[in-house]
Coordinates of C-alpha atoms and ligand atoms in Angstrom, one line a residue:
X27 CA -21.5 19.4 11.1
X28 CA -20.3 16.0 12.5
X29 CA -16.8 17.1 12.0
X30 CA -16.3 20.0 13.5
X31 CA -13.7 20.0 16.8
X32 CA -13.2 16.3 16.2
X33 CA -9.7 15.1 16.2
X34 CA -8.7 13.3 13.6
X35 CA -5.5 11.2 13.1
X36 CA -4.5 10.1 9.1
X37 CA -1.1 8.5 8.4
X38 CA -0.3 8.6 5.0
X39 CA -1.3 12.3 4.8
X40 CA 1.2 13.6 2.3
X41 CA 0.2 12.0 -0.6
X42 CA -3.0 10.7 -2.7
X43 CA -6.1 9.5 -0.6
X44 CA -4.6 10.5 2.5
X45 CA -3.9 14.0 1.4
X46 CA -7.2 14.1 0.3
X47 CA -8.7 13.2 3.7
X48 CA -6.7 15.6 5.3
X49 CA -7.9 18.7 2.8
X50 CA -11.4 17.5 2.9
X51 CA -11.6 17.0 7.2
X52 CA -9.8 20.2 7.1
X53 CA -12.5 22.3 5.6
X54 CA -15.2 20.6 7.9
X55 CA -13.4 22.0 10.6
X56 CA -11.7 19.1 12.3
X57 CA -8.8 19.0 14.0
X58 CA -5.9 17.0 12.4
X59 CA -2.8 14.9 13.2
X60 CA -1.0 14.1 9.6
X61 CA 1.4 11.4 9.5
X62 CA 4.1 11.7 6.3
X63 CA 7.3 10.8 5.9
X64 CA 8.4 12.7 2.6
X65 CA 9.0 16.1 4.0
X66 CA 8.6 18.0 0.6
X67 CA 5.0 16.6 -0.4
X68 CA 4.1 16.9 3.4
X69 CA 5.0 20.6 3.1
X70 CA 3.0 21.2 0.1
X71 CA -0.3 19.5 1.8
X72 CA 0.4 21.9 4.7
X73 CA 0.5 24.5 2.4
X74 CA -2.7 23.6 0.5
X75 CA -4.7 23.1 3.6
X76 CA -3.5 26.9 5.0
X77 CA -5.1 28.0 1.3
X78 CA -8.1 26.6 2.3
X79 CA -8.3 29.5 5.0
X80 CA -8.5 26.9 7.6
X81 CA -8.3 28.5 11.6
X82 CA -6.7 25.9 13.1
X83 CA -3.0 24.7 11.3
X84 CA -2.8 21.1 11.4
X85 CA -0.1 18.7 13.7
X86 CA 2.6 17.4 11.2
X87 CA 3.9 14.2 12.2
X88 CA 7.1 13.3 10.2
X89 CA 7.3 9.9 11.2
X90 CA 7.9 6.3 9.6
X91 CA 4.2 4.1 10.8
X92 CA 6.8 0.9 10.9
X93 CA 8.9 2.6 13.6
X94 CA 6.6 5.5 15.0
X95 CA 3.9 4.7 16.4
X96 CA 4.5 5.4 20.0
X97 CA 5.5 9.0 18.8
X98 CA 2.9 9.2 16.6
X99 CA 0.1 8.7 19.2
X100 CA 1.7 10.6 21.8
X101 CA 2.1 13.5 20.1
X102 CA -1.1 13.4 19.1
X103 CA -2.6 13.2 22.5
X104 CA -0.1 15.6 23.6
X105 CA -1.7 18.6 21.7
X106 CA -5.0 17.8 21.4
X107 CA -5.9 15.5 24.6
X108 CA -8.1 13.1 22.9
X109 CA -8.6 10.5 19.5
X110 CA -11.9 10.6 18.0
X111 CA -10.8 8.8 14.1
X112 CA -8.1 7.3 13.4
X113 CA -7.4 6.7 9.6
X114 CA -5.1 4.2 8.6
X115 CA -4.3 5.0 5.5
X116 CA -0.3 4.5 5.2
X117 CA 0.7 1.6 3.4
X118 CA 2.2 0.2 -0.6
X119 CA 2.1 -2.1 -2.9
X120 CA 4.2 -3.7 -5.3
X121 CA 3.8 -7.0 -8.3
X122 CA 5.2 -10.2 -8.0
X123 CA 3.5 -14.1 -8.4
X124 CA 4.3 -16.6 -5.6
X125 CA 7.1 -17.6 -7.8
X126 CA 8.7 -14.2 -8.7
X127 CA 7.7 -11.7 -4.7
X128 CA 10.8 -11.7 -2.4
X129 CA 10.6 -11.9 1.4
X130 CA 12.2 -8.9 1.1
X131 CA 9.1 -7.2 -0.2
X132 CA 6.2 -9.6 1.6
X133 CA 8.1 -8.5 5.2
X134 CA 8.1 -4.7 4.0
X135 CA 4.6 -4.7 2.9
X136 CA 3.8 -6.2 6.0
X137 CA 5.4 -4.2 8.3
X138 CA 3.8 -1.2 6.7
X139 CA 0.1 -2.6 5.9
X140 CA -0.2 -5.1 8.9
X141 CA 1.8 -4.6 11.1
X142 CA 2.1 -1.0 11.8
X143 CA -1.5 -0.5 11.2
X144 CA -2.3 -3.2 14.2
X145 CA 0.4 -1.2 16.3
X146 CA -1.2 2.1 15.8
X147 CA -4.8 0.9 16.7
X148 CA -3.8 -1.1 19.7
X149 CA -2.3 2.5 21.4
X150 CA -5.1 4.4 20.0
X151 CA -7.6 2.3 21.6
X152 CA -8.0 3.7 25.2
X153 CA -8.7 7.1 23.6
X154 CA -11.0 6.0 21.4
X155 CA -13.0 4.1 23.9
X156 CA -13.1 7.6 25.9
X157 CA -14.6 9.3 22.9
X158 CA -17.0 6.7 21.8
X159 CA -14.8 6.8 18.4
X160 CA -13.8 5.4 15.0
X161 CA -11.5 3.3 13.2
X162 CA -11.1 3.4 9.5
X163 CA -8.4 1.1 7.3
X164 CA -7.7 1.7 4.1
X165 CA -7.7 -1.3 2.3
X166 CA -7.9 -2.9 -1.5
X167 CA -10.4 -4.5 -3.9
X168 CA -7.2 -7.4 -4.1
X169 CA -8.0 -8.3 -0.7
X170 CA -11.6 -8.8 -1.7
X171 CA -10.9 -10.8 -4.5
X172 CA -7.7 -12.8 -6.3
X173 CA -5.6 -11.0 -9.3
X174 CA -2.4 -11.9 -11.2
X175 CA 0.8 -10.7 -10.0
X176 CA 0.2 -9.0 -6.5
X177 CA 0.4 -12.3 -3.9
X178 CA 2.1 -10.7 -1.2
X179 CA 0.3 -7.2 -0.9
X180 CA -3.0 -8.6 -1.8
X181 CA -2.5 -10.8 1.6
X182 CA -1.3 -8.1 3.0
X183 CA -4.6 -5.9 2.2
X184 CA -6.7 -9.7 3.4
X185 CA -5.2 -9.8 6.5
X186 CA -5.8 -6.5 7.5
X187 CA -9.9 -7.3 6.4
X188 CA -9.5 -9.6 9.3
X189 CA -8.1 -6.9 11.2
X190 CA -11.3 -4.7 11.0
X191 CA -13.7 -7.6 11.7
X192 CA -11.8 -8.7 14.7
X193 CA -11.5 -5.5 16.4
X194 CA -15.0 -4.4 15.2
X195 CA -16.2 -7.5 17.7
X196 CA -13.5 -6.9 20.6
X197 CA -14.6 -3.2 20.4
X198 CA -18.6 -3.2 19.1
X199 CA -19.1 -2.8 23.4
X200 CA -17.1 -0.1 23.8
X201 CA -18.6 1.9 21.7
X202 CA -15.8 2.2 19.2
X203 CA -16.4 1.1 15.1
X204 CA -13.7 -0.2 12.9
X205 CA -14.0 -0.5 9.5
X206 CA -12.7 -0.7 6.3
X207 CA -12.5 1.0 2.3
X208 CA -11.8 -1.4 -0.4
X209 CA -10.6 0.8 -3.1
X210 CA -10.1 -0.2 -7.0
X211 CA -7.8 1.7 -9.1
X212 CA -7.1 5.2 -7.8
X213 CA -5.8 7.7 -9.5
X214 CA -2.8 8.9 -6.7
X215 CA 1.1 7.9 -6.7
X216 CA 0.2 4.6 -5.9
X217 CA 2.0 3.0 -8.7
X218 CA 5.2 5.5 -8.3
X219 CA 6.3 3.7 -5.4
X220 CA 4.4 0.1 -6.8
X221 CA 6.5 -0.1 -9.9
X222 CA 8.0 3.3 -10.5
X223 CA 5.5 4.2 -12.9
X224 CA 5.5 8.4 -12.5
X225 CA 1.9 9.9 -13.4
X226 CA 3.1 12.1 -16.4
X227 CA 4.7 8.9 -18.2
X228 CA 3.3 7.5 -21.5
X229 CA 3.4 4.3 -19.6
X230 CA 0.9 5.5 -16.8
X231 CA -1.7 6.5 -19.5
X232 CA -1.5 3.2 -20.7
X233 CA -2.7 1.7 -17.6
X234 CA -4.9 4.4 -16.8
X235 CA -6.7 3.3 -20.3
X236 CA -6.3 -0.6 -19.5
X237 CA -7.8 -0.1 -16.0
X238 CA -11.0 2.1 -17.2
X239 CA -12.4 -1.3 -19.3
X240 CA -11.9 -3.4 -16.2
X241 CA -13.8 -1.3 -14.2
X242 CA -17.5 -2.2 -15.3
X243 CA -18.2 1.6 -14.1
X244 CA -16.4 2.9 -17.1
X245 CA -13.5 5.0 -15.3
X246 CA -11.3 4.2 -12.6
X247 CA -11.8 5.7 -8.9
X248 CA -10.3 9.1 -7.7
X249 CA -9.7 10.2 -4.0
X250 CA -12.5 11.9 -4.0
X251 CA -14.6 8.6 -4.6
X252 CA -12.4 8.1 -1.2
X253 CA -12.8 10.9 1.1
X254 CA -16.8 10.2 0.2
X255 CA -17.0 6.9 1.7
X256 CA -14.4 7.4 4.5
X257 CA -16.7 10.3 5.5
X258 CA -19.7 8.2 5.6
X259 CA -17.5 5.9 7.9
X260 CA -16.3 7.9 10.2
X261 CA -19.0 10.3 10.7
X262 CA -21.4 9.0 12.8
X263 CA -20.7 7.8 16.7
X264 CA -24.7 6.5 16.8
X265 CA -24.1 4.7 13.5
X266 CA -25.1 1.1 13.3
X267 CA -21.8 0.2 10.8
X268 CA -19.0 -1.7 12.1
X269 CA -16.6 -4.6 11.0
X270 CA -17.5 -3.6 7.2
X271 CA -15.1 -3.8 4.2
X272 CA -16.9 -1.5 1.8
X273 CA -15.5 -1.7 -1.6
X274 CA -15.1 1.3 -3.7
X275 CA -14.5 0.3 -7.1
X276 CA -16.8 0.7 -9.8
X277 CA -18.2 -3.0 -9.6
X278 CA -14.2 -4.7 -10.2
X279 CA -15.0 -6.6 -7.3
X280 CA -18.0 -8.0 -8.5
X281 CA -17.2 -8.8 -12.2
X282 CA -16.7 -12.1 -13.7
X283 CA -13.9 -12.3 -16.3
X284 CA -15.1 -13.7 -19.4
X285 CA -12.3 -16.5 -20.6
Ligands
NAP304 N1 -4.2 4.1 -5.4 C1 -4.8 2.9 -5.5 O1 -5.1 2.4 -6.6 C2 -5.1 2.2 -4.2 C3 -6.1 1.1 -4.4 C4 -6.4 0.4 -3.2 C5 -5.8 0.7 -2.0 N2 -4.9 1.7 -1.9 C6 -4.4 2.0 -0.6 O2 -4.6 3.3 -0.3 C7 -3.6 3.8 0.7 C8 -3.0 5.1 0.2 O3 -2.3 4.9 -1.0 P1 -2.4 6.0 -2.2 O4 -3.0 5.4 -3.3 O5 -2.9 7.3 -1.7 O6 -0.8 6.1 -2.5 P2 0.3 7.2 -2.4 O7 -0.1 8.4 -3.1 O8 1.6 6.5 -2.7 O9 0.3 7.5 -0.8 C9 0.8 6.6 0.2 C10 1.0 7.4 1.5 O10 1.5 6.4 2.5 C11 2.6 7.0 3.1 N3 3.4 5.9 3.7 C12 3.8 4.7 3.1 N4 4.6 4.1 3.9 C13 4.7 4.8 5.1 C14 5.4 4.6 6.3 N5 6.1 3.5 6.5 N6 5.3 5.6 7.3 C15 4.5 6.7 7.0 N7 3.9 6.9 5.9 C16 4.0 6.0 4.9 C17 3.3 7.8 2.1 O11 4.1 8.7 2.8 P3 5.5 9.4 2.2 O12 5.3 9.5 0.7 O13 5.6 10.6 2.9 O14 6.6 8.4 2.5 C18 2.1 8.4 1.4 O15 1.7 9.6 2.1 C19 -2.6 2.6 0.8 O16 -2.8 1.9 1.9 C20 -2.9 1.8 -0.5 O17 -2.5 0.4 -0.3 C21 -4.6 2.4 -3.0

């Protein structure tokens, strides 16, 4: 039961994949840090993970990962005392070519995907070192390879590739993996906040139904698909896998459009 008593930090918690993470870690018995800033949704994961009949109630973080972080590690440590995964998982996207994407929403992106993400890691690093512990970073098929009409998260989701290799060097001595999950389509509330699409429009069928034929698999990804592979990531402190980005995607990221 490699989860069991582990402490396990995800921002992003109240929604989607990381809400998933944080049900699924929560039935293996680990003990969590949840990072949300919506308190309503966050609420209703808390209450989902007490169904579950889970002992130990989880540490709610409301916090913003752009402004946070300090907090957000500190409280951490503060009731549990040590890191042993730290699951970056917070972050958004949004459309826009080079000619149409505002600064406005490459800096936000950044903040959020890059930025915070390198913040976060950097003060988690001493306690991860002390527990011979993991790193994982949600990232995106885009960053793996180029599609229309996402420049600036897509470089967002690159650069934080980058990320994961370079600390899975500086780290690979100190007994501390970093990787990454390249996800495809997911079926969360990704494109709610991406381009206001809610899940119970017409329009979000639509795109459910476009994505499922570029996906050579034949559906598109759910969190599940997620927790799967972050598991496999984060469980193992004598396993040989660091600096990955492992993509998750039913094959989009190896498929060659036919013009
Ligand atoms: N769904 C996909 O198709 C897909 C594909 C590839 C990669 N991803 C990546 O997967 C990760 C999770 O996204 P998701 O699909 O699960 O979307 P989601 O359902 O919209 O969840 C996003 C989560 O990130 C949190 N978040 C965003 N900005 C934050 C901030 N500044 N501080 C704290 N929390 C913040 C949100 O919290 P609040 O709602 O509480 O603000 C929410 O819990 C993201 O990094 C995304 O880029 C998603």
């Amino acid at each position: 039961m490699p989860f069991i008593g582990k402490v396990i930090l995800i921002t992003g918690a109240s929604s989607g994949i990381g809400e998933a993470c944080a049900l699924f870690f929560a039935k293996k018995g680990a003990l969590l840090a949840l990072v949300g800033r919506n308190e309503e949704k966050f609420a209703s994961v808390m209450e989902k993970i007490q169904d579950c009949g889970v002992e130990m109630e989880p540490l709610m973080i409301l916090a913003d990962v752009c402004v946070d972080a300090e907090r957000i590690i500190s409280e951490t440590i503060e009731k549990y005392g040590r890191l042993d995964v730290l699951i970056n998982n917070a972050g958004y996207g949004g459309v826009g070519t080079i000619e149409t994407a505002t600064m406005e929403q490459f800096d936000g992106m950044w903040q959020t995907n890059v930025r915070a993400v390198f913040e976060l890691t950097q003060l988690a690093i001493p306690y991860l070192i002390e527990s011979r512990g993991n790193v994982v970073n949600i990232s995106s098929v885009v960053s793996l390879r180029a599609f229309k009409n996402c420049v600036a998260y897509s470089v967002t989701k690159a650069a934080l590739d980058h990320f994961t290799r370079c600390c899975a060097i500086d780290l690979a001595d100190k007994g501390v993996r970093v990787n990454a999950l390249n996800p495809a389509f997911i079926d969360t509330n990704f494109l709610t906040v991406a381009i206001g699409i809610e899940k119970d429009d017409d329009a979000y069928a639509e795109v459910v139904e476009n994505m499922t034929k570029t996906h050579p698999i034949g559906r598109i990804g759910s969190t599940h698909d997620c927790v799967n592979a972050i598991s496999f990531l984060a469980k193992d402190s004598s396993s040989f896998v660091t600096g990955v980005t492992l993509p998750i995607c039913g094959g989009r990221s190896i498929l060659s459009p036919e013009f």
